[in-house]
Coordinates of C-alpha atoms in Angstrom, one line a residue:
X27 CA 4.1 -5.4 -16.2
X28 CA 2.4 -2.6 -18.3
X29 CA 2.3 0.9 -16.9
X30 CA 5.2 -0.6 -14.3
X31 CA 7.7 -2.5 -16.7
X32 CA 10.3 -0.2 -16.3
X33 CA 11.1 -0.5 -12.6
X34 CA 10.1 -4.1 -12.0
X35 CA 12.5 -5.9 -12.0
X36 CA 20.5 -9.2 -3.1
X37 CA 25.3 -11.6 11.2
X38 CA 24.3 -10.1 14.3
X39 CA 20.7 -11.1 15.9
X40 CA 18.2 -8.8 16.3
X41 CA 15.1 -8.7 17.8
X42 CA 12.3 -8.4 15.6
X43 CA 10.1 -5.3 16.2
X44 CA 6.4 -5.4 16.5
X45 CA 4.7 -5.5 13.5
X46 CA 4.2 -2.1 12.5
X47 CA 0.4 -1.1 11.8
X48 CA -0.4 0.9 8.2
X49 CA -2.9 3.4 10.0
X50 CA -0.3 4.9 12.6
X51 CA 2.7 6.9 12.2
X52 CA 5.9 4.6 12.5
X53 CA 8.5 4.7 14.9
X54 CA 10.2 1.4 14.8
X55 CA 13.7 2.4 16.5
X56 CA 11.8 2.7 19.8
X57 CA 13.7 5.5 21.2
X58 CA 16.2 5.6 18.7
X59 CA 14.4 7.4 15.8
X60 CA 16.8 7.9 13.0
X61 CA 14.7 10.6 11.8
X62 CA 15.5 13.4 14.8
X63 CA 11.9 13.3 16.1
X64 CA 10.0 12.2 13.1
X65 CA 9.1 9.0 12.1
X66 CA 11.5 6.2 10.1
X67 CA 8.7 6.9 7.3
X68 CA 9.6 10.4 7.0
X69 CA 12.1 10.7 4.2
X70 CA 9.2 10.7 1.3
X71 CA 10.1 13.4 -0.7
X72 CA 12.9 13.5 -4.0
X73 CA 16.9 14.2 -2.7
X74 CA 17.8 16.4 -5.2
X75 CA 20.9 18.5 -4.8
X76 CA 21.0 17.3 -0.8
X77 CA 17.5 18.5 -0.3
X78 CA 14.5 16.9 0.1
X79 CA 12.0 18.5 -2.2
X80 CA 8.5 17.5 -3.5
X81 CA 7.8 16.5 -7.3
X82 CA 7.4 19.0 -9.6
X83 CA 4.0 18.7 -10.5
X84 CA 3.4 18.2 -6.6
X85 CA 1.7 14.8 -7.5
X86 CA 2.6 12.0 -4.6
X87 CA 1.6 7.9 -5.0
X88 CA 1.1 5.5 -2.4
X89 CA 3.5 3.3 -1.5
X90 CA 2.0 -0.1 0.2
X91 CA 2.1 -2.5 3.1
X92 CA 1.8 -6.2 0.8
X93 CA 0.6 -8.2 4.1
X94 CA -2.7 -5.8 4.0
X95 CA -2.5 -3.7 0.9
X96 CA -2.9 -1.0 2.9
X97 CA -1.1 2.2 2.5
X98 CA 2.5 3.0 4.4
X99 CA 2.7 6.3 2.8
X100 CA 2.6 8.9 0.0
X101 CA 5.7 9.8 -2.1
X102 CA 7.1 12.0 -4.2
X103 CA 6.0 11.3 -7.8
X104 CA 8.6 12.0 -10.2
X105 CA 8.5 13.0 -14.0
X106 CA 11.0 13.8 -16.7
X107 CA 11.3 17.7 -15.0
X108 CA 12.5 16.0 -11.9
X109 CA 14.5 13.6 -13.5
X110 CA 15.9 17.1 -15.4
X111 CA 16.9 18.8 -12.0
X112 CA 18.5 16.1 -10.3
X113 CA 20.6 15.4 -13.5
X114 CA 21.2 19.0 -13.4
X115 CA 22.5 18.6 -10.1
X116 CA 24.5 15.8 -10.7
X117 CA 26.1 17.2 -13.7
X118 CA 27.2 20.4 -12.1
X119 CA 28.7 18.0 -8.7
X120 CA 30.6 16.0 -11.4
X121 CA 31.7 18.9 -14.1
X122 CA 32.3 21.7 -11.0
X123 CA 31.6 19.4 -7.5
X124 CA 34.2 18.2 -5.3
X125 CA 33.3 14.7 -5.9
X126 CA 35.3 13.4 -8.3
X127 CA 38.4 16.5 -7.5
X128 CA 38.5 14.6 -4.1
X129 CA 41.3 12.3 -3.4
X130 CA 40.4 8.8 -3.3
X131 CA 41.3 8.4 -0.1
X132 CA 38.9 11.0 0.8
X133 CA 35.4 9.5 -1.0
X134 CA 36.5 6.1 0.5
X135 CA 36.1 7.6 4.2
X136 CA 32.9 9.4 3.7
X137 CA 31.8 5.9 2.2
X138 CA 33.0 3.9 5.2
X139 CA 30.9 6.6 7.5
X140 CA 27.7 5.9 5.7
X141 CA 28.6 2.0 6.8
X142 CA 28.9 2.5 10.3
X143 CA 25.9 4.5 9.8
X144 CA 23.8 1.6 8.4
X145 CA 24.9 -0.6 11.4
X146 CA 23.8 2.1 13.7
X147 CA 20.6 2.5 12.7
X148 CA 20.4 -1.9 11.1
X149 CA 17.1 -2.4 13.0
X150 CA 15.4 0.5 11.7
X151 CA 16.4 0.0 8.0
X152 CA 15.7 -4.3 8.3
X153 CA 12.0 -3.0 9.6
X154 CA 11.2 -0.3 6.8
X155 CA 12.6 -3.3 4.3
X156 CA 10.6 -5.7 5.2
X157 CA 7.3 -3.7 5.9
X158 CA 7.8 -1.9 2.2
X159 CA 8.7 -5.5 0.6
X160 CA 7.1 -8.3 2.4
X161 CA 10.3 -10.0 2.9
X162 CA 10.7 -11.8 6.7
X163 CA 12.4 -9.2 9.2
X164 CA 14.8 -12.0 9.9
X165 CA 16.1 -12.3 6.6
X166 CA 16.7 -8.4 6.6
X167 CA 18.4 -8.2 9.9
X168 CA 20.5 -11.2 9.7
X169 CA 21.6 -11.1 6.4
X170 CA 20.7 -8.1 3.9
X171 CA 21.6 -5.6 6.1
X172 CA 24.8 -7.0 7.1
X173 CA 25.5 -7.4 3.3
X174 CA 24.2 -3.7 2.4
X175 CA 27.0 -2.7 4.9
X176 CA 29.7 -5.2 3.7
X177 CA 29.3 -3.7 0.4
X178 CA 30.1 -0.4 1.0
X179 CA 33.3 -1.2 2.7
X180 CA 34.3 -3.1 -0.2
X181 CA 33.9 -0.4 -2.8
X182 CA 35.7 2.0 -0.2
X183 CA 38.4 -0.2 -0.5
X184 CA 38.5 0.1 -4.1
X185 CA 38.2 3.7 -4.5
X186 CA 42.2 4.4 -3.8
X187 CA 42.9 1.7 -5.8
X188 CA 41.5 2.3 -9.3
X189 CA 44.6 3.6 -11.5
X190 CA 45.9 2.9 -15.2
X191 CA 49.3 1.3 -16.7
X192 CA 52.1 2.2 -19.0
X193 CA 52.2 0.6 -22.0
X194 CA 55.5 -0.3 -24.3
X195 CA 55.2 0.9 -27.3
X196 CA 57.3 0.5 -30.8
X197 CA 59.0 4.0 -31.4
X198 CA 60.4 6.6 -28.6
X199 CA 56.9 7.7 -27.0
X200 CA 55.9 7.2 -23.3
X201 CA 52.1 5.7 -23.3
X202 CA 50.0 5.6 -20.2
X203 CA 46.6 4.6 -19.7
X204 CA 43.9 6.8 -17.5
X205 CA 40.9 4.9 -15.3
X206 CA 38.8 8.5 -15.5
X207 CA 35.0 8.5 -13.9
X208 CA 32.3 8.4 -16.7
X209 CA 30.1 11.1 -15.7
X210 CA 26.6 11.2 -14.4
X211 CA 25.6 7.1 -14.0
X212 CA 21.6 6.7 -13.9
X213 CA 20.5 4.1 -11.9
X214 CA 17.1 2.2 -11.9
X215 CA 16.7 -0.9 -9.1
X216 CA 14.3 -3.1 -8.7
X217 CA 12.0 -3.8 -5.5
X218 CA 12.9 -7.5 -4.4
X219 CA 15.9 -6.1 -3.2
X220 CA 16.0 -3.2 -2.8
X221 CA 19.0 -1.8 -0.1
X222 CA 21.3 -4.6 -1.6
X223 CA 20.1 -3.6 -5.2
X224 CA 21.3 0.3 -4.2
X225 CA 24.8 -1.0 -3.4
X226 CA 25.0 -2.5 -5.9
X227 CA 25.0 0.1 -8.2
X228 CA 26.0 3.5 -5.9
X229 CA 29.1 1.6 -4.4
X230 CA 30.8 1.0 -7.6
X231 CA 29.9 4.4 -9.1
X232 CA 31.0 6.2 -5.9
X233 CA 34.0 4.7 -5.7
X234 CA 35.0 5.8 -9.3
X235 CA 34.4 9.7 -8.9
X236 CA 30.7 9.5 -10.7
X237 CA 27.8 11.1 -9.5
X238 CA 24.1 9.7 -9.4
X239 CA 20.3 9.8 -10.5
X240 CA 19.1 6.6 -9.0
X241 CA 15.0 5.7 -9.8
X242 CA 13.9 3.7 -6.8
X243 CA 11.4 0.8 -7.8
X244 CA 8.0 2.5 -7.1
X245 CA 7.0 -0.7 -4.8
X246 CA 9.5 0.3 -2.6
X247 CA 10.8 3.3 -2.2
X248 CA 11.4 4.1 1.3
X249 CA 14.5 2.2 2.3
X250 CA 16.9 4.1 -0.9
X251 CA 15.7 8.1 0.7
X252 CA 16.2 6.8 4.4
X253 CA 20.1 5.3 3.0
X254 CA 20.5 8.7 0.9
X255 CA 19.7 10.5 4.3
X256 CA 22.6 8.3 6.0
X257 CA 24.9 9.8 2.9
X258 CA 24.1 13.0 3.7
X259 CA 25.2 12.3 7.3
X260 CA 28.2 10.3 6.2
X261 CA 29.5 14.1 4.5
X262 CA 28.5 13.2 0.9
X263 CA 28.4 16.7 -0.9
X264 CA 25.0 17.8 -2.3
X265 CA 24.3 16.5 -6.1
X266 CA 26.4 13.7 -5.6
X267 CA 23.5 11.4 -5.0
X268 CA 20.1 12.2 -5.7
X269 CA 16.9 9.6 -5.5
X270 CA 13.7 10.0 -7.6
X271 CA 10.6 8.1 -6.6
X272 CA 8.2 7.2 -9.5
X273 CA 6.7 4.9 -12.5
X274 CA 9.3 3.3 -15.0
X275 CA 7.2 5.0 -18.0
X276 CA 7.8 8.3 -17.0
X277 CA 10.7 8.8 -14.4
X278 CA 12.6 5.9 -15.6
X279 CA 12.0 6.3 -19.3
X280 CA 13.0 10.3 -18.7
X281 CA 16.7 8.6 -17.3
X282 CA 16.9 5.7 -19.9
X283 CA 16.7 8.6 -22.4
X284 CA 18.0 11.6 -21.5
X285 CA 21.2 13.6 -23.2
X286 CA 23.1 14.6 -20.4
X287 CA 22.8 11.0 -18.4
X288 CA 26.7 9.0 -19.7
X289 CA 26.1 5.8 -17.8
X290 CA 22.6 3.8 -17.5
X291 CA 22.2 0.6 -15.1
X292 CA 19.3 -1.1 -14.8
X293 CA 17.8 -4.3 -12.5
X294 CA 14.8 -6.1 -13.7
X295 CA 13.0 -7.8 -16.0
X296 CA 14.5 -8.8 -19.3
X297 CA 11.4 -7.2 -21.0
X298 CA 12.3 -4.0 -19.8
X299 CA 16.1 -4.2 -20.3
X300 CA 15.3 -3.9 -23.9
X301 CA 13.2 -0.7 -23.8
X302 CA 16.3 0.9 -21.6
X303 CA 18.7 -0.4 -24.3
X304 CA 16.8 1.0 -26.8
X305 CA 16.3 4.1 -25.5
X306 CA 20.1 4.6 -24.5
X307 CA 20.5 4.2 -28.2
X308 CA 18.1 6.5 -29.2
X309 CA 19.4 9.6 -27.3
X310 CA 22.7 9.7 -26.8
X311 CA 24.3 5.9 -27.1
X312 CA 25.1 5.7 -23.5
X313 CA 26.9 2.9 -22.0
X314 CA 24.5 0.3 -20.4
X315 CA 24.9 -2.4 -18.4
X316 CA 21.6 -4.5 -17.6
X317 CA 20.9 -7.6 -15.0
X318 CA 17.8 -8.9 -16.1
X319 CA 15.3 -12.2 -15.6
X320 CA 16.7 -16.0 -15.4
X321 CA 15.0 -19.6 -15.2
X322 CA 17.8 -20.9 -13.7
X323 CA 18.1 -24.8 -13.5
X324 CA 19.1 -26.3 -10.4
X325 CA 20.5 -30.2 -11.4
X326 CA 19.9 -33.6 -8.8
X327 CA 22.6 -35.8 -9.8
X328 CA 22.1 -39.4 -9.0
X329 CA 24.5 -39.5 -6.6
X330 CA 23.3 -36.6 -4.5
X331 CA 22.0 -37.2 -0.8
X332 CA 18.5 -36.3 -1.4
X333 CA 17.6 -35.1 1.6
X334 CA 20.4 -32.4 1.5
X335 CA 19.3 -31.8 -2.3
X336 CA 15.5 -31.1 -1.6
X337 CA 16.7 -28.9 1.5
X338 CA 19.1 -26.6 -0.6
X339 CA 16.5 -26.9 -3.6
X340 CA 13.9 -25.2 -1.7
X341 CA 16.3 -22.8 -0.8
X342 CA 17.0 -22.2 -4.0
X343 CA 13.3 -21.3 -5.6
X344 CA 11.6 -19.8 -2.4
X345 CA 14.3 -17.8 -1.0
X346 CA 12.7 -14.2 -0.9
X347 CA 9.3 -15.3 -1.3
X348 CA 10.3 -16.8 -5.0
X349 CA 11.1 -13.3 -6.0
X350 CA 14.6 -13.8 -6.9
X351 CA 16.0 -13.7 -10.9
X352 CA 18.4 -16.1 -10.6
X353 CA 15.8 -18.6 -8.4
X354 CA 16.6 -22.0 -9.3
X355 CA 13.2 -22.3 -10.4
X356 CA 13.6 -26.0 -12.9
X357 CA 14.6 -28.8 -10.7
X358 CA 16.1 -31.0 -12.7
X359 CA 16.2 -34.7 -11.0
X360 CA 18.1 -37.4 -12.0
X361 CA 15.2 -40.6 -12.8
X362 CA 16.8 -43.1 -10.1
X363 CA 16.4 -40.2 -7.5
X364 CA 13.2 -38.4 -9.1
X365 CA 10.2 -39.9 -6.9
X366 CA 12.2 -39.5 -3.5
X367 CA 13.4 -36.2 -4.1
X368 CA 9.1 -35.2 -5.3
X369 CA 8.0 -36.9 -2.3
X370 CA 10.7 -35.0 0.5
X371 CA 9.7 -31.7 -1.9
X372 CA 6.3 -31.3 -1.0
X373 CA 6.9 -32.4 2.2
X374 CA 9.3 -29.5 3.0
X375 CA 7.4 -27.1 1.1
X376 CA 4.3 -28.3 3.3
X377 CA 6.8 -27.1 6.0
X378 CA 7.4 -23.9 5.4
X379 CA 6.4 -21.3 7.4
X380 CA 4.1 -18.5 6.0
X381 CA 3.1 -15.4 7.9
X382 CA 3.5 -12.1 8.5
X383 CA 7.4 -11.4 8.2
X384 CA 7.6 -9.3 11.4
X385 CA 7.0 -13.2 13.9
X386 CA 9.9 -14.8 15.0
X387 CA 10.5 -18.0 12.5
X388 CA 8.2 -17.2 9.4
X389 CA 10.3 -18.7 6.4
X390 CA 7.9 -16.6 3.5
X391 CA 6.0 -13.6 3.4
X392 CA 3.1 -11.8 0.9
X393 CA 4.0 -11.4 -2.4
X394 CA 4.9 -7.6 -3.6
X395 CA 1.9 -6.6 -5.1
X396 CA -1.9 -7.5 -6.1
X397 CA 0.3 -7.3 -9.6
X398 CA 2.6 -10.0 -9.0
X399 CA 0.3 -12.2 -6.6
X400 CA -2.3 -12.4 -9.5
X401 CA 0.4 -12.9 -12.1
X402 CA 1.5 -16.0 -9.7
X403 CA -2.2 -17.5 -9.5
X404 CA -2.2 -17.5 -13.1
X405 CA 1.2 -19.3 -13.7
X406 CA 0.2 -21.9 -11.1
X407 CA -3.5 -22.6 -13.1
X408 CA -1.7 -22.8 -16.6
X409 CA 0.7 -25.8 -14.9
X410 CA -2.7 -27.4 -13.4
X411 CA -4.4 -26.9 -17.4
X412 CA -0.9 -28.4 -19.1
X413 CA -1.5 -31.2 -16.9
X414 CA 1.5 -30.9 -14.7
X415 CA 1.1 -32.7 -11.4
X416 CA 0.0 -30.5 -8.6
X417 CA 1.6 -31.3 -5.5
X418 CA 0.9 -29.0 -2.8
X419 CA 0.0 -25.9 -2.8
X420 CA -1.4 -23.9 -5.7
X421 CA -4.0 -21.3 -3.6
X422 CA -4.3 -18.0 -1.8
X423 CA -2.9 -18.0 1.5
X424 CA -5.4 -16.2 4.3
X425 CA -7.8 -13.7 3.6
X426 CA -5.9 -10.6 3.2
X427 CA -2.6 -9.5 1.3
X428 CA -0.9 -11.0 -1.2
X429 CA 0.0 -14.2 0.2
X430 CA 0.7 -17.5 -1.7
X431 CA 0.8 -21.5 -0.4
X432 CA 4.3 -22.6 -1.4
X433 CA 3.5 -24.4 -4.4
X434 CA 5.4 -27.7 -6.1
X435 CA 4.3 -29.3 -9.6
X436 CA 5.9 -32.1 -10.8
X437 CA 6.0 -34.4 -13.9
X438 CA 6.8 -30.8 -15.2
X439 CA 8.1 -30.9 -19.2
X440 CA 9.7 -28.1 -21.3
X441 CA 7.7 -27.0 -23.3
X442 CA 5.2 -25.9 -20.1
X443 CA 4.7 -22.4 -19.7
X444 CA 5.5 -22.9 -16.0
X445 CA 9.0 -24.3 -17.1
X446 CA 9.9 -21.4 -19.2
X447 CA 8.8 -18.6 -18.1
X448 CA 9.9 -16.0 -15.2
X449 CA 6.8 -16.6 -12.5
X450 CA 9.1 -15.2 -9.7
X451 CA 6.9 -16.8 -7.1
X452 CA 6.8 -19.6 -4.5
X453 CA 6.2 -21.6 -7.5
X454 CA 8.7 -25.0 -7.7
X455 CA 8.7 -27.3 -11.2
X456 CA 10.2 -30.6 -11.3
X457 CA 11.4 -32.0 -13.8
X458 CA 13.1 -35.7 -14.6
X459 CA 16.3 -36.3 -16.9
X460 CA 18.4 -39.5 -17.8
X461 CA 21.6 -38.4 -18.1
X462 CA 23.9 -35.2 -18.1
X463 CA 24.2 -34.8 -21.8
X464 CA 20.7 -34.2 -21.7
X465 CA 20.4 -32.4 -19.2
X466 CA 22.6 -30.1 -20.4
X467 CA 21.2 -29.9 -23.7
X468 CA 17.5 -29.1 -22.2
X469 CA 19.5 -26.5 -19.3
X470 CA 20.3 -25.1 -21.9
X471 CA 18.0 -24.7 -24.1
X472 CA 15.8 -21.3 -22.9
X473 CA 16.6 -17.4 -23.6
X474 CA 18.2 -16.8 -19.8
X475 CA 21.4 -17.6 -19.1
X476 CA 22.1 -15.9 -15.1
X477 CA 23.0 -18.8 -12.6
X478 CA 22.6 -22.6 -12.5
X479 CA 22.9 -24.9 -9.4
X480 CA 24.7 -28.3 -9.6
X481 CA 23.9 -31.0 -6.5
X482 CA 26.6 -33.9 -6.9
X483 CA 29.0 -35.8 -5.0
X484 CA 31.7 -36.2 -8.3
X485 CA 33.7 -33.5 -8.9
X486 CA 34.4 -34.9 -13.0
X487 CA 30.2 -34.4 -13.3
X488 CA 30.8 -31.1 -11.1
X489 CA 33.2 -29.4 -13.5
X490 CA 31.3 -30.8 -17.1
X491 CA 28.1 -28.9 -15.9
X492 CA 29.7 -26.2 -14.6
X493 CA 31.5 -25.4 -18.1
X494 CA 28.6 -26.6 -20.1
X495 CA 26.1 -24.4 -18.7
X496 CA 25.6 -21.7 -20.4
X497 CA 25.0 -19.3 -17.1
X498 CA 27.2 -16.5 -15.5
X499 CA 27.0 -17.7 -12.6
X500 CA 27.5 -21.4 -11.2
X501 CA 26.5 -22.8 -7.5
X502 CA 28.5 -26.1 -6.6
X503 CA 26.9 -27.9 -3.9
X504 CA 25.6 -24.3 -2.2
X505 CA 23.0 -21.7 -3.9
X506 CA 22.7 -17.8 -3.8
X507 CA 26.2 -17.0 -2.5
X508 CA 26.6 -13.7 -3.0
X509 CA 30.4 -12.3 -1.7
X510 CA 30.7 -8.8 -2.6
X511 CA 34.0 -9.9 -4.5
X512 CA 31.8 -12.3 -6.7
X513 CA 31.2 -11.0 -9.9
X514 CA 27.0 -11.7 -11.0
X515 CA 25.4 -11.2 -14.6
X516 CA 24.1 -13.2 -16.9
X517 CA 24.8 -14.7 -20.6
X518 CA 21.8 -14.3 -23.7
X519 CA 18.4 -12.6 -22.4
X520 CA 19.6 -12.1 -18.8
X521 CA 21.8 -8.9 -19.4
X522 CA 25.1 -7.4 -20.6
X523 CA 28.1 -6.5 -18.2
X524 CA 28.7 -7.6 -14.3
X525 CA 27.6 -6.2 -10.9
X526 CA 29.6 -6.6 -7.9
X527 CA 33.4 -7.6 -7.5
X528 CA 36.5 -5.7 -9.6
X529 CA 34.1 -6.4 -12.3
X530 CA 31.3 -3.8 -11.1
X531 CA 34.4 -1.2 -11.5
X532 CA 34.4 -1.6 -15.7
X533 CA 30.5 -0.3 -15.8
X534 CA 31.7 3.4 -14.5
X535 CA 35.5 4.0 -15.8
X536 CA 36.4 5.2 -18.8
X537 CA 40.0 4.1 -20.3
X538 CA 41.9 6.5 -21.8
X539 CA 45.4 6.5 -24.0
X540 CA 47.6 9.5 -23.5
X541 CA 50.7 9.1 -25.7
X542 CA 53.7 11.6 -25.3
X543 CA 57.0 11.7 -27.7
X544 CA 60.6 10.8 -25.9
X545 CA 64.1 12.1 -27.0
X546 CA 66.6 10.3 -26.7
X547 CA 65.4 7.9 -23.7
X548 CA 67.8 6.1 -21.6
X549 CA 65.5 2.9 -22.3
X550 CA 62.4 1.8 -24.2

């Protein structure tokens, strides 16, 4: 994404609020303003050292509304001097802070305050979410902020219960083993998720004793400095966490690369993952762990119920407006099944609801950016040029924002760009196979490896795909389940290491042997 690779690229009703207008100050709580007499928008500025400070150079960007392109607000710009001070700060609240000299016990409570803090103010965070992002309000209400919240209870449940072993050893020596906190942990997330994305990385780190840089994605930065101002309230000391808004090429490079940064973990595309890895190697070989693109393959079996099939395959490629990297986005229909299954495809996708995110019962909103929503339209003319069958869709949705017609191409082949490439838009390719050893072998064959979805009634054909694939993540039946105990990361191009789960722990411990002579013991 040029000038923006490096931060481009995760149930109680509410009542939506009124869409909120661009021009006019914001205050979606409606008499329970979060921000103590200023607006839900007002938390716009860097957290460095638990204060919320302009950039450096004083330089601000705008950060936009997708159904309109109009502006929300101005933030903080960061550089590589404000990456410096809050790694500064974070250095001094790990080497000298109470953080990590705090009992487990203790950073598991403040982390279960922030969580009741999120469900007090759900509405307000699931309305700044879906205004910065595009995605429907519904979606963030419902689900995302119930999961943001889940999340952090699970890591707080963790944090008392991270501890090493003894180890026999040959000879009179006692040996233990020490799970100690690796030290300042750099985070950069993406902006199709970005509250779940931000638990994702803080929970685990916070529940091993690190402290944090986290680069918000410059799409959408509000929602991370409104949750950091939750932290604050929750009793997390100063330094602890600190949030930089800005561009990948210059706040995110200045974290992928800097000396005193132990711990890098990055969310987005796989293009990008390499210029983090490269750069972690360059300075001072930190650890990295990377969860990058996918073109995942969701298989039809012959045996499937279609109509269930072409219900969960939709699911599974326009969830989140397409914008998800493990988006089952090559349908893969079994021939005796393929022309019912293309047939109750468009039809569904000529169902789906697209609107403004804030109305009761839209299923998709705009796109993320101009960026992305032109990147989409191109994707969708190369499949029309490589002669794949155009379905439905394919066009512009209304005159303003960056909305796209849920789109379906079939008679889709491999070798298409549409087929192998990341579009990570409401963009859905069909394509027919024979039998499972070929599918397998064509599943297969591309540089992702995050998630696959399998769609049969026989559990023999269930469990040979499902240890064929070469994916790190496999959905049986079901599609994006995402249990804060479930382990997700990908094989080849889609990243190195695991978020989430006991898993998620690994990225932010460091193991250490301490080895100590014994006289005379009573037993070895």
């Amino acid at each position: 994404m040029a000038a923006r690779r490096i931060s481009s690229l995760l149930s109680r009703s509410l009542s939506a609020p009124s869409a909120p207008s661009a021009s006019t100050p914001l205050l979606l709580s409606r008499g329970k303003n979060p921000g103590r007499g200023r607006g839900v928008c007002s938390y716009t500025q860097h957290l460095i050292n638990g204060q919320f400070v302009d950039a450096a150079s004083g330089k601000t960007f705008p950060t936009h509304d997708p159904r309109t392109g109009e502006v929300i607000a101005h933030v903080a710009e960061g550089d590589a001097e404000d990456v410096n001070r809050a790694v500064a700060a974070a250095r001094k609240a790990f080497d000298e802070g109470p953080w990590p000299k705090m009992s487990a016990y203790e950073r598991s409570l403040i982390m279960l305050r922030f969580a009741d803090l999120v469900d007090k103010h759900r509405g307000e965070l699931a309305a700044l979410e879906s205004w910065n992002s595009g995605k429907p309000y519904e979606q963030s209400a419902k689900s995302e902020l119930p999961s943001f919240a889940r999340l952090f209870r699970y890591y707080a449940g963790w944090a008392d219960k991270i501890h090493g072993l003894t180890v026999p050893a040959d000879g009179n020596h006692h040996v233990q083993t020490l799970h100690e906190p690796i030290g300042v942990a750099g985070q950069i997330i993406p902006w199709n998720f970005p509250l779940i994305m931000f638990a994702w990385k803080v929970g685990p780190a916070l529940a091993c004793g690190n402290t944090i840089v986290l680069k918000s994605a410059e799409q959408t930065p509000l929602t991370a400095l409104y949750a950091a101002k939750l932290f604050q309230e929750a009793g997390l000391p100063p330094g602890v966490l600190n949030v930089v808004s800005g561009y990948g090429p210059s706040a995110g490079a200045a974290l992928a690369c800097h000396m005193d940064v132990d711990k890098i973990a990055f969310t987005g595309s796989t293009e990008t993952g390499k210029i983090i890895l490269e750069l972690a190697a360059k300075s001072n070989l930190k650890a990295v762990t990377l969860e990058l693109g996918g073109k995942s393959p969701f298989i039809v079996c012959e045996d499937a119920d279609v109509d269930k099939a072409v219900e969960l395959a939709h699911f599974a490629l326009f969830f989140n407006q397409g914008q998800c990297c493990c988006a089952g986005s090559r349908t893969y229909v079994h021939e005796r099944v393929y022309d019912e299954f293309v047939e109750k495809a468009k039809a569904r996708a000529l169902r789906r609801v697209v609107g403004d995110p804030f109305k009761k019962g839209v299923e998709q909103g705009p796109q993320i950016d101009s960026e992305q929503f032109e990147k989409i339209l191109r994707y969708i003319k190369s499949g029309v040029e490589s002669n794949a069958t155009l379905e439905c869709g394919g066009q512009r949705f209304g005159s303003k924002g960056y909305f796209i017609q849920p789109t379906v191409f079939s008679n889709v082949q491999d070798d298409m760009l549409i087929a192998k490439d990341e579009i990570f838009g409401p963009v859905q390719s069909i394509l027919k196979f024979k039998n499972i050893d070929e599918v397998i072998q064509r599943a297969n064959t591309t540089r992702y490896g995050l998630a696959a979805g399998i769609f049969t009634k026989n559990v023999d054909t269930a469990n040979t795909l499902s240890r064929a694939l070469r994916v790190g993540s496999v959905w049986v039946n079901c599609f994006d389940v995402f249990d804060a105990a479930i382990p997700f990361g990908g094989y080849k191009m889609s990243g190195i290491g695991r978020e989430k789960g006991i898993y998620s722990l690994h990225n932010y411990l460091q193991v250490k042997a301490v080895v100590t002579p014994l006289k005379n013991p009573a037993w070895l």
